[in-house]
PDB file of C-alpha atoms in Angstrom:
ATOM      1  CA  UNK K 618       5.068   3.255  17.498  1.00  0.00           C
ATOM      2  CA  UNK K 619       4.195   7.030  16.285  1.00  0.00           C
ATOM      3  CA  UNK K 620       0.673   7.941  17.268  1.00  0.00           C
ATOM      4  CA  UNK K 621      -1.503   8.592  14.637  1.00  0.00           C
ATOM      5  CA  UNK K 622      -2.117  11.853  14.697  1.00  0.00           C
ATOM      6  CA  UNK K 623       1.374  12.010  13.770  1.00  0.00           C
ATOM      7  CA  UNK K 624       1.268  10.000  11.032  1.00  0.00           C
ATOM      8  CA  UNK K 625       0.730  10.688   7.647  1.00  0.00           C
ATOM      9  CA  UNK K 626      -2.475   8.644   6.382  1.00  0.00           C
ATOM     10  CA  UNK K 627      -3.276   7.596   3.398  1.00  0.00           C
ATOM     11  CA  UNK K 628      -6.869   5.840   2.230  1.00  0.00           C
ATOM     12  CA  UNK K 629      -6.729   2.671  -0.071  1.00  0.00           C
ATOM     13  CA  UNK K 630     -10.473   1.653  -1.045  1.00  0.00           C
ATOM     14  CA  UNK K 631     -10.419  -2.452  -1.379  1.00  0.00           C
ATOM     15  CA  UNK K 632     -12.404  -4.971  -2.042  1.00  0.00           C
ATOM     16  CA  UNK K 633     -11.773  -7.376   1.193  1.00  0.00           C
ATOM     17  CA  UNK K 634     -10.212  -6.117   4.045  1.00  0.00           C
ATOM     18  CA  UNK K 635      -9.347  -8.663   5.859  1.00  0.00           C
ATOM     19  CA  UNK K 636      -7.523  -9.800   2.289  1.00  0.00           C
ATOM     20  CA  UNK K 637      -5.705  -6.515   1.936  1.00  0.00           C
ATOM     21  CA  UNK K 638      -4.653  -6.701   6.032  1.00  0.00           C
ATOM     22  CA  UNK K 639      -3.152  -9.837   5.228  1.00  0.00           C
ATOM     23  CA  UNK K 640      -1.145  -9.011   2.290  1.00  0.00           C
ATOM     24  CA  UNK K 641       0.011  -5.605   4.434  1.00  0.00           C
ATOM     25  CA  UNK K 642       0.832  -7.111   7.155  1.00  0.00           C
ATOM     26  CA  UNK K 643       2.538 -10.525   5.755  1.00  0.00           C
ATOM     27  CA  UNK K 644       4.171  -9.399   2.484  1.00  0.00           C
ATOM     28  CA  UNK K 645       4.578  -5.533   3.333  1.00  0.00           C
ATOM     29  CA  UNK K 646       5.693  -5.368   7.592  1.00  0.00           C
ATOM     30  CA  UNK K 647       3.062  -3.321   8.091  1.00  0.00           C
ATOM     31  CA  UNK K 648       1.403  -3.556  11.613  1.00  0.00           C
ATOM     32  CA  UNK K 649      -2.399  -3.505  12.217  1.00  0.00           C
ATOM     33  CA  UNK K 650      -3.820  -0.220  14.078  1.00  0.00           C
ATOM     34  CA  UNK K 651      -7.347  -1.273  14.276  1.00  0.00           C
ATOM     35  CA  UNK K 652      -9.380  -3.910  12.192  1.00  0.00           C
ATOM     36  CA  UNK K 653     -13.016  -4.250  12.132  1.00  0.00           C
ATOM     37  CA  UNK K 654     -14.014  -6.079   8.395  1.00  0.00           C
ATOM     38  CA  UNK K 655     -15.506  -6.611   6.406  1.00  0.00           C
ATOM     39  CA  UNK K 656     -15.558  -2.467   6.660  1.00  0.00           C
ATOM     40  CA  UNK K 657     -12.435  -0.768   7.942  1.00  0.00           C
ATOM     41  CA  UNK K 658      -8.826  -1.539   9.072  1.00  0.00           C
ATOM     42  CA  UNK K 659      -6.016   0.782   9.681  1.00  0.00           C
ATOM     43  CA  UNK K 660      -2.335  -0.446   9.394  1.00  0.00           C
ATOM     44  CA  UNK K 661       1.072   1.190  10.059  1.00  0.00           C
ATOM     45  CA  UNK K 662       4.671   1.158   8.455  1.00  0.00           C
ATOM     46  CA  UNK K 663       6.456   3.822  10.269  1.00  0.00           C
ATOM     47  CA  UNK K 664       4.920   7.074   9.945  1.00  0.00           C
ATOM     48  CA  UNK K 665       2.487   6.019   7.146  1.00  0.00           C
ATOM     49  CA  UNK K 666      -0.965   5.125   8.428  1.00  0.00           C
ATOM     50  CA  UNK K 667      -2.790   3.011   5.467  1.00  0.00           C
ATOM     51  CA  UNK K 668      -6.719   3.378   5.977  1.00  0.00           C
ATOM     52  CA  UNK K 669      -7.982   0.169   4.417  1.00  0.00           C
ATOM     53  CA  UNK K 670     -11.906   0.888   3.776  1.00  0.00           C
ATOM     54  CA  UNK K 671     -14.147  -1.742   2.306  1.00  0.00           C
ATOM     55  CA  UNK K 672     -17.148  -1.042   0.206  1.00  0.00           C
ATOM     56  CA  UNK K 673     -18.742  -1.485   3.644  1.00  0.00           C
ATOM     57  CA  UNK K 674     -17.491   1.770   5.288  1.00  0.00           C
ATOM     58  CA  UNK K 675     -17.886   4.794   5.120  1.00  0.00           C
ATOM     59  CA  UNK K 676     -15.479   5.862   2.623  1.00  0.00           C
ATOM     60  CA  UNK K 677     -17.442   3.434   0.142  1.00  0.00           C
ATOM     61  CA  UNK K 678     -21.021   5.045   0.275  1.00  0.00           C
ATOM     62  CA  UNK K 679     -22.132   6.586  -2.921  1.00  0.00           C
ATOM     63  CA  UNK K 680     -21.620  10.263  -3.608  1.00  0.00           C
ATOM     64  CA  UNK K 681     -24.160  12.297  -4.297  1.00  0.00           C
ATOM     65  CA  UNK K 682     -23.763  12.087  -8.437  1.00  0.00           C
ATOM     66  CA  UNK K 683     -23.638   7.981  -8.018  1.00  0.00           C
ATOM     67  CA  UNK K 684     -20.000   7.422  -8.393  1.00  0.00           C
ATOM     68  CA  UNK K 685     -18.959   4.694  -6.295  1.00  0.00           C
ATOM     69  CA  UNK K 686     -15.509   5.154  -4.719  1.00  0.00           C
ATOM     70  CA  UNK K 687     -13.203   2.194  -5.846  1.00  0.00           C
ATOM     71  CA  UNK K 688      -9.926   0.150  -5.712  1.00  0.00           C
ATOM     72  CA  UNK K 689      -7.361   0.405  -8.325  1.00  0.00           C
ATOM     73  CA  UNK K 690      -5.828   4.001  -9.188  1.00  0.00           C
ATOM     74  CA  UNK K 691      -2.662   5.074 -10.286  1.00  0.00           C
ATOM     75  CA  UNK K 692      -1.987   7.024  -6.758  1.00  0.00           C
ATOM     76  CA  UNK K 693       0.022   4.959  -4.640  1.00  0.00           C
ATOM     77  CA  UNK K 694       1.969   4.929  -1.537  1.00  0.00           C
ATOM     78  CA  UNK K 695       5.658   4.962  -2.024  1.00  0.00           C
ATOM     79  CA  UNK K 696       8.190   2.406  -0.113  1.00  0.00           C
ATOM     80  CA  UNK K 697      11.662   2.988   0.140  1.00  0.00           C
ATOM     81  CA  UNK K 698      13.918  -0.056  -0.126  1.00  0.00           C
ATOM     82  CA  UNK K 699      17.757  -0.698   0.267  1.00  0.00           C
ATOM     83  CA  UNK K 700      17.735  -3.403  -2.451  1.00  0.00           C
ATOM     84  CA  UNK K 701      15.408  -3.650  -4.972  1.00  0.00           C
ATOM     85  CA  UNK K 702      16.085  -6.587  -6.326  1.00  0.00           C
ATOM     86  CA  UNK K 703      16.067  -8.620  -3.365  1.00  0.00           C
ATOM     87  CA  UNK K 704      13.215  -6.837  -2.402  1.00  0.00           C
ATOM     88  CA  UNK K 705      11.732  -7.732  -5.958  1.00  0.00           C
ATOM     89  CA  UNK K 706      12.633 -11.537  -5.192  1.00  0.00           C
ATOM     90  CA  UNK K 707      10.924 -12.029  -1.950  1.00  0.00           C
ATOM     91  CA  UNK K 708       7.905 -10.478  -2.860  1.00  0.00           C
ATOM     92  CA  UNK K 709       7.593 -12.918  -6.084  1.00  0.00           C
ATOM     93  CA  UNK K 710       8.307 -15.530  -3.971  1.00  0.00           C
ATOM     94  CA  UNK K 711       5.493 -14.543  -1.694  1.00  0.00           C
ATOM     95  CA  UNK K 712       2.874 -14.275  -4.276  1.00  0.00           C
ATOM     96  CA  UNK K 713       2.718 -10.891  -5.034  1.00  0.00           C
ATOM     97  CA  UNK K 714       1.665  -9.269  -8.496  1.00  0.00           C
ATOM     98  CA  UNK K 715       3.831  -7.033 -10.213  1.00  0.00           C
ATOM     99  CA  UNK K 716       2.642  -4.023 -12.694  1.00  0.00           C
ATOM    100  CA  UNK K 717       6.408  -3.932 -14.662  1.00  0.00           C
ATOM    101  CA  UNK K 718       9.479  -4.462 -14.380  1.00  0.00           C
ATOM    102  CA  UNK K 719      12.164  -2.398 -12.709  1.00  0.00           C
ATOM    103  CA  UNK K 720      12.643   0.620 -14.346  1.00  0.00           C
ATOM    104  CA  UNK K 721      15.714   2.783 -13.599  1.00  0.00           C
ATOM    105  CA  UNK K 722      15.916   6.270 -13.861  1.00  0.00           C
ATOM    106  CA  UNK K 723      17.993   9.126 -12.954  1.00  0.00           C
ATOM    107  CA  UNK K 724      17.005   9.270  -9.486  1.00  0.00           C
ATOM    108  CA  UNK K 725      16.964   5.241  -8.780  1.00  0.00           C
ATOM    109  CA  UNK K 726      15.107   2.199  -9.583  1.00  0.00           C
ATOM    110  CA  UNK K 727      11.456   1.164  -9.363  1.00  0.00           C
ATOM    111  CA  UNK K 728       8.815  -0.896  -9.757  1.00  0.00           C
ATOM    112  CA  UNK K 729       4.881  -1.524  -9.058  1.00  0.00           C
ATOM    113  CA  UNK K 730       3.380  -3.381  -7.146  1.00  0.00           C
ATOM    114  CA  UNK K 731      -0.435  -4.397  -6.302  1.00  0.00           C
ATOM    115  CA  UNK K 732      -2.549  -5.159  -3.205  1.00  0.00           C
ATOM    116  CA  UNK K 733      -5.434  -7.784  -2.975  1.00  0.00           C
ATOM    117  CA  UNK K 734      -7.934  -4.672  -4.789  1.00  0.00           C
ATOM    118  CA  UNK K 735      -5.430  -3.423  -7.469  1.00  0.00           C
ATOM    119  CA  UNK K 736      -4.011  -0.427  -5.663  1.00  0.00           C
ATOM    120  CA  UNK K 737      -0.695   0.567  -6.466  1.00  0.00           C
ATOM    121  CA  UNK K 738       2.380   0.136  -4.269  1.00  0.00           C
ATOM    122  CA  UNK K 739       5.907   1.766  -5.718  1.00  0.00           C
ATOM    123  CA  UNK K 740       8.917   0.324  -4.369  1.00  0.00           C
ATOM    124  CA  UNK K 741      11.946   2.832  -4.985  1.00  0.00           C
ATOM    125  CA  UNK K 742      15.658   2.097  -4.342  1.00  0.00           C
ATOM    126  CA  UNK K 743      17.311   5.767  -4.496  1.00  0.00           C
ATOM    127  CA  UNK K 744      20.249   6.282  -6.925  1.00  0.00           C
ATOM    128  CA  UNK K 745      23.585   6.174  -4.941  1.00  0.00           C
ATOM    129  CA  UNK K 746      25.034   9.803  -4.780  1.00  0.00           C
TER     130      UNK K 746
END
């Protein structure tokens, strides 16, 4: 597995971790780093470290103005897949909630996808060239 300083890491804030670890790691293929809930887990798909950080950690303390970080943005991590449809198929028949429909577009197909807390996952099939 890459280390992860040579990953690239990206921070989802969710509402249960050991929820969102579950739906990574059983519906997505990600692989668990580290896990310590209810505050903080860390899985891996490749080069893409996923920092999963409950309201408990850290990341979830109150800024100085009172905003509360949250779940649930429109920034997302983006999954490449051979086959969207399949791909599209087994994840309905796993449970998970999609945002649309596949959408095609000059560059390929996608479609969105959420975790457990609402955060955005894109699956993109590339156009053939």
């Amino acid at each position: 597995m890459t280390q992860p300083t040579e990953m690239v890491s990206v921070r989802y804030m969710v509402d249960d971790v050991a929820a969102a670890v579950a739906f990574y790691t059983e519906v997505l293929d990600f692989q668990v780093l580290t896990s310590f809930p209810p505050a903080f887990a860390d899985v891996a798909r490749g080069p893409l470290r996923l920092l999963l950080s409950g309201p408990a950690s850290s990341a979830g303390r109150p800024m100085p103005d009172g905003a509360v970080p949250g779940p649930g943005g429109w920034n997302r991590i983006h999954l490449i897949v051979d086959d969207i449809e399949a791909e599209v198929a087994r994840l309905k028949a796993a449970g998970a909630p999609f945002r649309n429909a596949i959408l095609s577009g000059p560059g390929g197909k996608q479609v969105l996808i959420q975790d457990p807390a609402g955060n955005v996952i894109e699956l993109f099939q590339p156009a053939a060239r």
